PDB file of C-alpha atoms and ligand atoms in Angstrom:
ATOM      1  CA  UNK J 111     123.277 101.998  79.714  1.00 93.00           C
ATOM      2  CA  UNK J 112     126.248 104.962  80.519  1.00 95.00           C
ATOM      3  CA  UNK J 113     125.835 108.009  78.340  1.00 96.00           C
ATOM      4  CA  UNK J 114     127.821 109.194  74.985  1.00 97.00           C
ATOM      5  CA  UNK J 115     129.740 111.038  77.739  1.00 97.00           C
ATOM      6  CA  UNK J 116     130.623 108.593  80.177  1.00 97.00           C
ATOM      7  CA  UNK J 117     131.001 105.881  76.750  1.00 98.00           C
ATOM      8  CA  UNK J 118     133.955 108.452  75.821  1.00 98.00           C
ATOM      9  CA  UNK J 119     135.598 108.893  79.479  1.00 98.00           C
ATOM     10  CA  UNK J 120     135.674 105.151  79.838  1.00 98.00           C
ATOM     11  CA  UNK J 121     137.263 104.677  76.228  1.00 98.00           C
ATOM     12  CA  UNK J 122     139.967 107.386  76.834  1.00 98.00           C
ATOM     13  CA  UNK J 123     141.134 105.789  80.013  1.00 98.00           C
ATOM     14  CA  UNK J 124     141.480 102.159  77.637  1.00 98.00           C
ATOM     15  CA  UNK J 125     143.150 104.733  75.045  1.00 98.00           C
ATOM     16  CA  UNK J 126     145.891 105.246  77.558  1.00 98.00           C
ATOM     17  CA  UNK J 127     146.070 102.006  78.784  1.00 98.00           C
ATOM     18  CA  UNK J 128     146.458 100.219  75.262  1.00 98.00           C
ATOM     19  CA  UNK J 129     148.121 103.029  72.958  1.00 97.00           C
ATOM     20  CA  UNK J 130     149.597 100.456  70.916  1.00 96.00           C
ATOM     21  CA  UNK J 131     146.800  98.760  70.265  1.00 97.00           C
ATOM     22  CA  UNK J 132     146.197  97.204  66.732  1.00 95.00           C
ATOM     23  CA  UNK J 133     145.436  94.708  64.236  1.00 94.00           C
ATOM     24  CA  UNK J 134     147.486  91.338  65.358  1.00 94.00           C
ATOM     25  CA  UNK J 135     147.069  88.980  62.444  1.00 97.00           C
ATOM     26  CA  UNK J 136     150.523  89.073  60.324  1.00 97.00           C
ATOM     27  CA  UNK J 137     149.689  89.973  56.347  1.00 97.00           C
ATOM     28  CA  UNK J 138     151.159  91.192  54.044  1.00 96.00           C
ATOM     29  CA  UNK J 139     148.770  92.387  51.281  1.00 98.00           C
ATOM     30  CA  UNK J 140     144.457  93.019  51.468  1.00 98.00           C
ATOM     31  CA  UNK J 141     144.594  89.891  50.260  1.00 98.00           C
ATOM     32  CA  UNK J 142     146.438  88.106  53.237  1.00 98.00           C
ATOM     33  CA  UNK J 143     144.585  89.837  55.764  1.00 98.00           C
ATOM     34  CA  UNK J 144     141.642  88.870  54.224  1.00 98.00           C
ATOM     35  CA  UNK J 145     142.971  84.810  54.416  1.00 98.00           C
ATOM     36  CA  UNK J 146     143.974  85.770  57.961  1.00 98.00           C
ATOM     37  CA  UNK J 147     140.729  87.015  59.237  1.00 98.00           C
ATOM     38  CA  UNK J 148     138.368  84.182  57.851  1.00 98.00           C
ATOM     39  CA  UNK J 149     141.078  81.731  59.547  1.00 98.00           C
ATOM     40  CA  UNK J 150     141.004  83.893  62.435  1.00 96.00           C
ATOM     41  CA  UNK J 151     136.734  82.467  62.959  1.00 92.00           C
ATOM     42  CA  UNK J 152     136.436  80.808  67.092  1.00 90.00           C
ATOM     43  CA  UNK J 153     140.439  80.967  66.584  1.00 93.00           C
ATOM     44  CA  UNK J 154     143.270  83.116  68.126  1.00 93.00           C
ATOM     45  CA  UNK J 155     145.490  85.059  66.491  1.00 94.00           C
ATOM     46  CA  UNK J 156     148.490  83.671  67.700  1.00 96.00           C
ATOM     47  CA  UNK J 157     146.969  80.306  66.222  1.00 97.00           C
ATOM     48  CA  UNK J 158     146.687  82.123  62.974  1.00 98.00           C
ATOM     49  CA  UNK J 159     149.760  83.867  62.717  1.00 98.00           C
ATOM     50  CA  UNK J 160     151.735  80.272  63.231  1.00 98.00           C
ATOM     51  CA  UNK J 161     150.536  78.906  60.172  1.00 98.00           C
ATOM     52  CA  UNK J 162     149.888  81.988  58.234  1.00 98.00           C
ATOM     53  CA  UNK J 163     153.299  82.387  56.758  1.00 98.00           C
ATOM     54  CA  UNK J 164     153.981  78.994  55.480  1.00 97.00           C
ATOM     55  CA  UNK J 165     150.744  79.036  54.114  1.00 98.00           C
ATOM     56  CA  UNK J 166     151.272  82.806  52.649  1.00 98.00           C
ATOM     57  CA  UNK J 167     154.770  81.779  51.362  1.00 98.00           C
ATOM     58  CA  UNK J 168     153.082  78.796  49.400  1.00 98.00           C
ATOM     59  CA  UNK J 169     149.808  80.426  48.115  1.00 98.00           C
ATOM     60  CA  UNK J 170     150.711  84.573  48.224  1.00 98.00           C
ATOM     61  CA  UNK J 171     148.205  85.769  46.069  1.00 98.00           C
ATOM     62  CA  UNK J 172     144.510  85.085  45.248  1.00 98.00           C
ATOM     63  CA  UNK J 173     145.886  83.211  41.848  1.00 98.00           C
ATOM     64  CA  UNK J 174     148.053  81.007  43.861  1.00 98.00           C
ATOM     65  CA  UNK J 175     145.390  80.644  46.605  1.00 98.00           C
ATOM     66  CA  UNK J 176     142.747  79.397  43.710  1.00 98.00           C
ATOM     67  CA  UNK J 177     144.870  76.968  41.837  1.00 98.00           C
ATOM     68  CA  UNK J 178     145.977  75.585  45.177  1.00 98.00           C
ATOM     69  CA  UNK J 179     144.993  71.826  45.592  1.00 98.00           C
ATOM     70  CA  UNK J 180     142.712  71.773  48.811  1.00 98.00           C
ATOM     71  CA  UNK J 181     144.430  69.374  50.434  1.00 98.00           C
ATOM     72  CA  UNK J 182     147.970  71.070  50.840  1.00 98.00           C
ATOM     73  CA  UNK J 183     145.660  74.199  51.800  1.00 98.00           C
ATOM     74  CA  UNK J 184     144.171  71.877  54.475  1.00 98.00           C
ATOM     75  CA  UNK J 185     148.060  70.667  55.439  1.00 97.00           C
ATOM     76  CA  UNK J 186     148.785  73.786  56.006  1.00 98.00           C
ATOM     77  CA  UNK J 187     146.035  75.155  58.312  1.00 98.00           C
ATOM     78  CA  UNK J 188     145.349  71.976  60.508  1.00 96.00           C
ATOM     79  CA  UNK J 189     146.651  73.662  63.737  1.00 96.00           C
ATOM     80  CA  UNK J 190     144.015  76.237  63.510  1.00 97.00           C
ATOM     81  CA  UNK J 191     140.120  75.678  64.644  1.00 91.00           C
ATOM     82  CA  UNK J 192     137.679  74.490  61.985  1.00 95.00           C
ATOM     83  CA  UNK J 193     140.246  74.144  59.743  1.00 96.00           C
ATOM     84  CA  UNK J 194     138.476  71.725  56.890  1.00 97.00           C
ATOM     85  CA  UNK J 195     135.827  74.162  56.711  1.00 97.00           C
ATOM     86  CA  UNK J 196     138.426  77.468  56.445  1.00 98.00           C
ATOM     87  CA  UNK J 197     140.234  75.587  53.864  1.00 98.00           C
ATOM     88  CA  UNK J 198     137.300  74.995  51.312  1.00 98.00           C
ATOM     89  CA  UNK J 199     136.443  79.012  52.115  1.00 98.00           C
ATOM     90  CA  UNK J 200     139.586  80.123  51.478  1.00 98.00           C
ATOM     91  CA  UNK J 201     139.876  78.208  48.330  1.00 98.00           C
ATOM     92  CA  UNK J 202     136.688  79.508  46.873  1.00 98.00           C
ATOM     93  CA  UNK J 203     136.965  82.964  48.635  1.00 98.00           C
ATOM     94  CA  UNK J 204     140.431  83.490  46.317  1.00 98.00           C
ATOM     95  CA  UNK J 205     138.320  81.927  43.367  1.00 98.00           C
ATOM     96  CA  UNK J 206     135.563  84.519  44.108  1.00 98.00           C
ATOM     97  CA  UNK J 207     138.078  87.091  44.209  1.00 98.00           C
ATOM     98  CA  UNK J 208     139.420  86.201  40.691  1.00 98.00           C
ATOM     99  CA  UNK J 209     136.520  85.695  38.974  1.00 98.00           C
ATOM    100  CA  UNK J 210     134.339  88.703  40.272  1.00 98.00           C
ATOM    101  CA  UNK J 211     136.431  91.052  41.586  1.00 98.00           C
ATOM    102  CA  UNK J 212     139.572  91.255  38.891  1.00 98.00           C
ATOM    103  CA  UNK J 213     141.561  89.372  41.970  1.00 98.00           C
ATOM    104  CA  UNK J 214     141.380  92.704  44.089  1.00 98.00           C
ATOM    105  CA  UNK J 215     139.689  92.428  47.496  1.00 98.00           C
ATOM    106  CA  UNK J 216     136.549  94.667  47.285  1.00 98.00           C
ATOM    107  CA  UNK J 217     135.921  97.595  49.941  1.00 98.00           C
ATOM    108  CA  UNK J 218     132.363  97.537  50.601  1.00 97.00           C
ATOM    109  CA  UNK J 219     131.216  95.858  53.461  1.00 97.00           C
ATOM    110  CA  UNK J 220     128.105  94.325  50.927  1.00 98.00           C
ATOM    111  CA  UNK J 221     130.535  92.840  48.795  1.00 98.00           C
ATOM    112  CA  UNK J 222     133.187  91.718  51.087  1.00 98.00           C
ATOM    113  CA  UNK J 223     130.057  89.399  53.053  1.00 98.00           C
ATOM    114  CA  UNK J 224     129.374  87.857  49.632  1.00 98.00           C
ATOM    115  CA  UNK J 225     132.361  86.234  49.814  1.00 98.00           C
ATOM    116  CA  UNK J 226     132.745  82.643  51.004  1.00 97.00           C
ATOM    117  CA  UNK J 227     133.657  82.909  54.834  1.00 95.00           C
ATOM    118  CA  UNK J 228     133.011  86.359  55.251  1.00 98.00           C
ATOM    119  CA  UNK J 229     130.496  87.620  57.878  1.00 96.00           C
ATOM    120  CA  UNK J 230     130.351  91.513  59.061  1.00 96.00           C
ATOM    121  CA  UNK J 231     132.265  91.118  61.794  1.00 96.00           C
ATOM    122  CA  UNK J 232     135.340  89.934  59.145  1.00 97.00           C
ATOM    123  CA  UNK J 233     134.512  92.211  56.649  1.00 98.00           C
ATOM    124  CA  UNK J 234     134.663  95.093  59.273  1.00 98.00           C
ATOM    125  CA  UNK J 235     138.420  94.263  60.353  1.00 97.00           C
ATOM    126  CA  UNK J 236     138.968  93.982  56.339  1.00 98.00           C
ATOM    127  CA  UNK J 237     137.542  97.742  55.614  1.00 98.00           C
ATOM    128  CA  UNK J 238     139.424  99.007  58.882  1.00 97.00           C
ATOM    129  CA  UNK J 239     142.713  97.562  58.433  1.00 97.00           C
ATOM    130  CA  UNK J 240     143.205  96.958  54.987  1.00 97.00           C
ATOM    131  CA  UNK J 241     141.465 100.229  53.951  1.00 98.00           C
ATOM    132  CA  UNK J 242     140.952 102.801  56.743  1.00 97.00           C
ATOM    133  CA  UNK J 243     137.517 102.748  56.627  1.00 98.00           C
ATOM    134  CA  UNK J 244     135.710 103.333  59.340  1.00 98.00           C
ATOM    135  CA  UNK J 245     133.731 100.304  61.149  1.00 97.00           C
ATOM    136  CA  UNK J 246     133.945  98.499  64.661  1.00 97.00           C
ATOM    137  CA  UNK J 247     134.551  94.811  64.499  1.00 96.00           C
ATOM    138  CA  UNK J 248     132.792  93.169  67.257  1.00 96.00           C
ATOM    139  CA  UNK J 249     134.502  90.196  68.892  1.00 94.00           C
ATOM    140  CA  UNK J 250     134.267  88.339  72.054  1.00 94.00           C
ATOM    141  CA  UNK J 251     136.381  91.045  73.663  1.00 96.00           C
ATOM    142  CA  UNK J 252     134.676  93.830  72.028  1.00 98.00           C
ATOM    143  CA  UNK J 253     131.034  92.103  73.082  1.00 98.00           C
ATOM    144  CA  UNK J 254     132.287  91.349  76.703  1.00 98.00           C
ATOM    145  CA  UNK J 255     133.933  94.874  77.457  1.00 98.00           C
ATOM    146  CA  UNK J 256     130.853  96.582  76.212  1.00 98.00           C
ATOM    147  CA  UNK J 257     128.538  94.722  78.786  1.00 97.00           C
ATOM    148  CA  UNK J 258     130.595  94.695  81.463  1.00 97.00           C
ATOM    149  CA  UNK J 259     130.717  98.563  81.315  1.00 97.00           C
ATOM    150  CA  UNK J 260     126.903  98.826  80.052  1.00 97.00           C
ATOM    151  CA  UNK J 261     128.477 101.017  77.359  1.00 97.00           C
ATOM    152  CA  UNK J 262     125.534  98.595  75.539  1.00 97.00           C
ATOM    153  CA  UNK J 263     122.493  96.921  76.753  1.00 97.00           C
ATOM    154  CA  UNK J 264     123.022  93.511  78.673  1.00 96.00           C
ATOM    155  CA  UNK J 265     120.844  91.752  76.144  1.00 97.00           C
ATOM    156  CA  UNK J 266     122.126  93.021  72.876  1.00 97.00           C
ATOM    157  CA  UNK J 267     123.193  90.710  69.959  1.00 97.00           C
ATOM    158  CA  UNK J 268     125.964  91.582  67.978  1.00 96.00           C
ATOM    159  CA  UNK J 269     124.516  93.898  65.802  1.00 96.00           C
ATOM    160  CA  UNK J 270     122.949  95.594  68.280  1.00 97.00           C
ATOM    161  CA  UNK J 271     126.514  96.176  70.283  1.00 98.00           C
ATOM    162  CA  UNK J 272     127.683  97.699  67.340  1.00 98.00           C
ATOM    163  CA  UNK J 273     125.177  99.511  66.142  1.00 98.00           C
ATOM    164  CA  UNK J 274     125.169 101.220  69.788  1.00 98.00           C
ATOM    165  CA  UNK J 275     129.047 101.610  69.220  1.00 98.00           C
ATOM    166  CA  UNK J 276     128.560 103.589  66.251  1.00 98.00           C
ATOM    167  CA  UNK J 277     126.286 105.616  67.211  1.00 98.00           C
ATOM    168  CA  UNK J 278     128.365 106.852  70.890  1.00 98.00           C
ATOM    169  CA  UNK J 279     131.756 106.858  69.498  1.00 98.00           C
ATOM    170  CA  UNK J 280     132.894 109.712  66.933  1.00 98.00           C
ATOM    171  CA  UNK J 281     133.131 107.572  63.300  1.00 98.00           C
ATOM    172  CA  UNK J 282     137.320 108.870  63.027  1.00 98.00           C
ATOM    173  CA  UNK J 283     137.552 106.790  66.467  1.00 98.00           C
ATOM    174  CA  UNK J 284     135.960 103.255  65.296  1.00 98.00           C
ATOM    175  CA  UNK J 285     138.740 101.581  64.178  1.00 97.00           C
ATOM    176  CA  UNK J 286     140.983 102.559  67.108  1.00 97.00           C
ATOM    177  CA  UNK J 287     138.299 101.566  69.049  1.00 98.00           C
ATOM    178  CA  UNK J 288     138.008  98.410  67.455  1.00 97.00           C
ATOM    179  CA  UNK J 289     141.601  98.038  68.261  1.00 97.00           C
ATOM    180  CA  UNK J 290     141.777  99.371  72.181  1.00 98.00           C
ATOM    181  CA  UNK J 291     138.765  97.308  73.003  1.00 98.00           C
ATOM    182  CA  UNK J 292     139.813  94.167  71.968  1.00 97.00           C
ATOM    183  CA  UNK J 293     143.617  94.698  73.696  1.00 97.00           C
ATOM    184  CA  UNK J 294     141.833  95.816  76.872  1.00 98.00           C
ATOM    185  CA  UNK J 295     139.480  92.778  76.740  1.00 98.00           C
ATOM    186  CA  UNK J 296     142.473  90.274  76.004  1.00 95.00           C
ATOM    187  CA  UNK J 297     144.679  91.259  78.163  1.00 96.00           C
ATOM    188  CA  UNK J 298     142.909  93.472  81.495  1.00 98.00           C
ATOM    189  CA  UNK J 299     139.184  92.973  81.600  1.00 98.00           C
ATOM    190  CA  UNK J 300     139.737  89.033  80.362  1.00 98.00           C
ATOM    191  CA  UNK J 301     136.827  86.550  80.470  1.00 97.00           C
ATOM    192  CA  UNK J 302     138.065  84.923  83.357  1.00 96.00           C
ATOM    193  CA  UNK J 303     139.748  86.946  85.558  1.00 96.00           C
ATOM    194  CA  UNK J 304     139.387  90.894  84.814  1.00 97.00           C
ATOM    195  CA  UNK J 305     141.719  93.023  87.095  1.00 98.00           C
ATOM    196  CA  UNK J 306     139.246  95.124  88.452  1.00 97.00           C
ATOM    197  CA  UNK J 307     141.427  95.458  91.916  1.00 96.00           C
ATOM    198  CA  UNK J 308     143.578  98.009  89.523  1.00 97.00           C
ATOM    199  CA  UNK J 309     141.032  98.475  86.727  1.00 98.00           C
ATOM    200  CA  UNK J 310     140.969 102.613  86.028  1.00 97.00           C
ATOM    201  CA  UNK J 311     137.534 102.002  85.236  1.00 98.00           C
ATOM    202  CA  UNK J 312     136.606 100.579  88.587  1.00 97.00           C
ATOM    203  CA  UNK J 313     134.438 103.469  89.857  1.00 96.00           C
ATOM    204  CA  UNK J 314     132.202 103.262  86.689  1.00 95.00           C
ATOM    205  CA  UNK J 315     132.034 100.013  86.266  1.00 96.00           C
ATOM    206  CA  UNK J 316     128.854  97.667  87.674  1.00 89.00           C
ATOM    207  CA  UNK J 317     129.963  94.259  86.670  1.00 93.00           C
ATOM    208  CA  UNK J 318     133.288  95.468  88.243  1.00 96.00           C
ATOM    209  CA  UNK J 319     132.543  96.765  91.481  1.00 94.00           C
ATOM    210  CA  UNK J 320     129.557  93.570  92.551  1.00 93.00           C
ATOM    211  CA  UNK J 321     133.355  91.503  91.340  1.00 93.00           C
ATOM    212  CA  UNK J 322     135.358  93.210  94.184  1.00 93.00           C
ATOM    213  CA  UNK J 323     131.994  92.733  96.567  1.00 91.00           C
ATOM    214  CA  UNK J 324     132.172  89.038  96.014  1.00 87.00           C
ATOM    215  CA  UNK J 325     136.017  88.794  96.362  1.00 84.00           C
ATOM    216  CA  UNK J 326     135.591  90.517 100.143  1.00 80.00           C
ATOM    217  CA  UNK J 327     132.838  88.271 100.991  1.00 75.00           C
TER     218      UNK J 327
HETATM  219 FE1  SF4 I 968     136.497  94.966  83.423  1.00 50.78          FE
HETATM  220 FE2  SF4 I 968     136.654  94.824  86.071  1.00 50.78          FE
HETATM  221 FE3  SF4 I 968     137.534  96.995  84.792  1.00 50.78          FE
HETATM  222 FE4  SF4 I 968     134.931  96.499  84.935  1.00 50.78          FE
HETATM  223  S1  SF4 I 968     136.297  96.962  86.652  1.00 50.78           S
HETATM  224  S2  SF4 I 968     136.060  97.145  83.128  1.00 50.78           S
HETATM  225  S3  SF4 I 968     134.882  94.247  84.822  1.00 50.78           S
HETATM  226  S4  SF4 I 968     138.371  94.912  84.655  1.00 50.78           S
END
């Protein structure tokens, strides 16, 4: 694993890359990013944010959301992933929000995962972009980016990757972090085809530099 140090050097250099970087799901209340983010499950955002607003114009509100028959919820999600599943969570997360939580979506990360649909890594993008409060999210990108660079260990699970996060990144940089490491995984160190021949990161990066070995062989 690279050091707090080296952690920091490499996440400046995405900093520049990506200083745009944030949140891409369309919402316009807690509430709607909430919606957005359980729909947003083995799904991609541009997925989501194509049937997000019809859905948001129908149902706006957790009331709306709860009374909502589930099929029309189900209409209007069937582009996205999973989408009979999402629609039953979304139905009973807006109940859940009505009945336990006066209809407000809660800030703590232990009652936002007691909500139907709602895992950490969700409930992370709700406290950091509906609330400002400090967490790292980690996705695909966020998972991928952090072994390629062995910014965390090869084997860590989730938890572990962000756990490790936490602990080498200053907390008032999480959620920008969050945010840079998911842009820099989606569109320059992709899955498929990273661009290490003009990565920045090149010279510190192992997965990166046995890449450019294989491409000259
Ligand atoms: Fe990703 Fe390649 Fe850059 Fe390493 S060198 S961070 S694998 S794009």
């Amino acid at each position: 694993m690279i050091s707090k140090e080296k952690t920091m050097t490499a996440l400046e250099k995405m900093y520049e890359m990506f200083p745009e970087a944030e949140g891409e799901l369309v919402s316009d209340s807690p509430f709607q990013l909430l919606i957005a983010v359980i729909l947003s499950a083995q799904a991609t955002d541009v997925s989501v944010n194509k049937a997000t607003p019809a859905l948001f114009e129908a149902f706006p509100t957790p009331e709306k959301m709860a009374e909502a028959p589930l099929e029309e919820i189900t209409d209007k999600i069937r582009t996205i992933g999973l989408y009979r599943n999402k629609a039953k969570n979304v139905k009973a997360c807006a109940e859940q929000l009505l009945e336990r939580f006066n209809g407000e979506v809660p800030q703590t990360r232990e009652d936002l995962v007691s909500l139907p649909g709602v895992g950490r890594k969700t409930a992370n993008v709700v406290m950091g972009d509906a609330f400002g409060i400090p967490a790292i999210a980690v996705d695909t990108h966020v998972e991928r980016v952090s072994k390629r660079l062995r910014i965390c260990k090869l084997k860590a699970n989730v938890s572990e990757v962000e756990e490790t996060l936490m602990r080498k990144v200053p907390e008032e940089l999480w959620i920008k972090t969050h945010h840079t490491m998911i842009f820099f995984g989606r569109y320059h160190c992709t899955a498929r085809a990273p661009k290490c021949d003009v990565c920045p990161l090149l010279d510190m990066c192992q997965d990166g530099k046995e890449r450019m070995k294989e491409k000259t062989k």
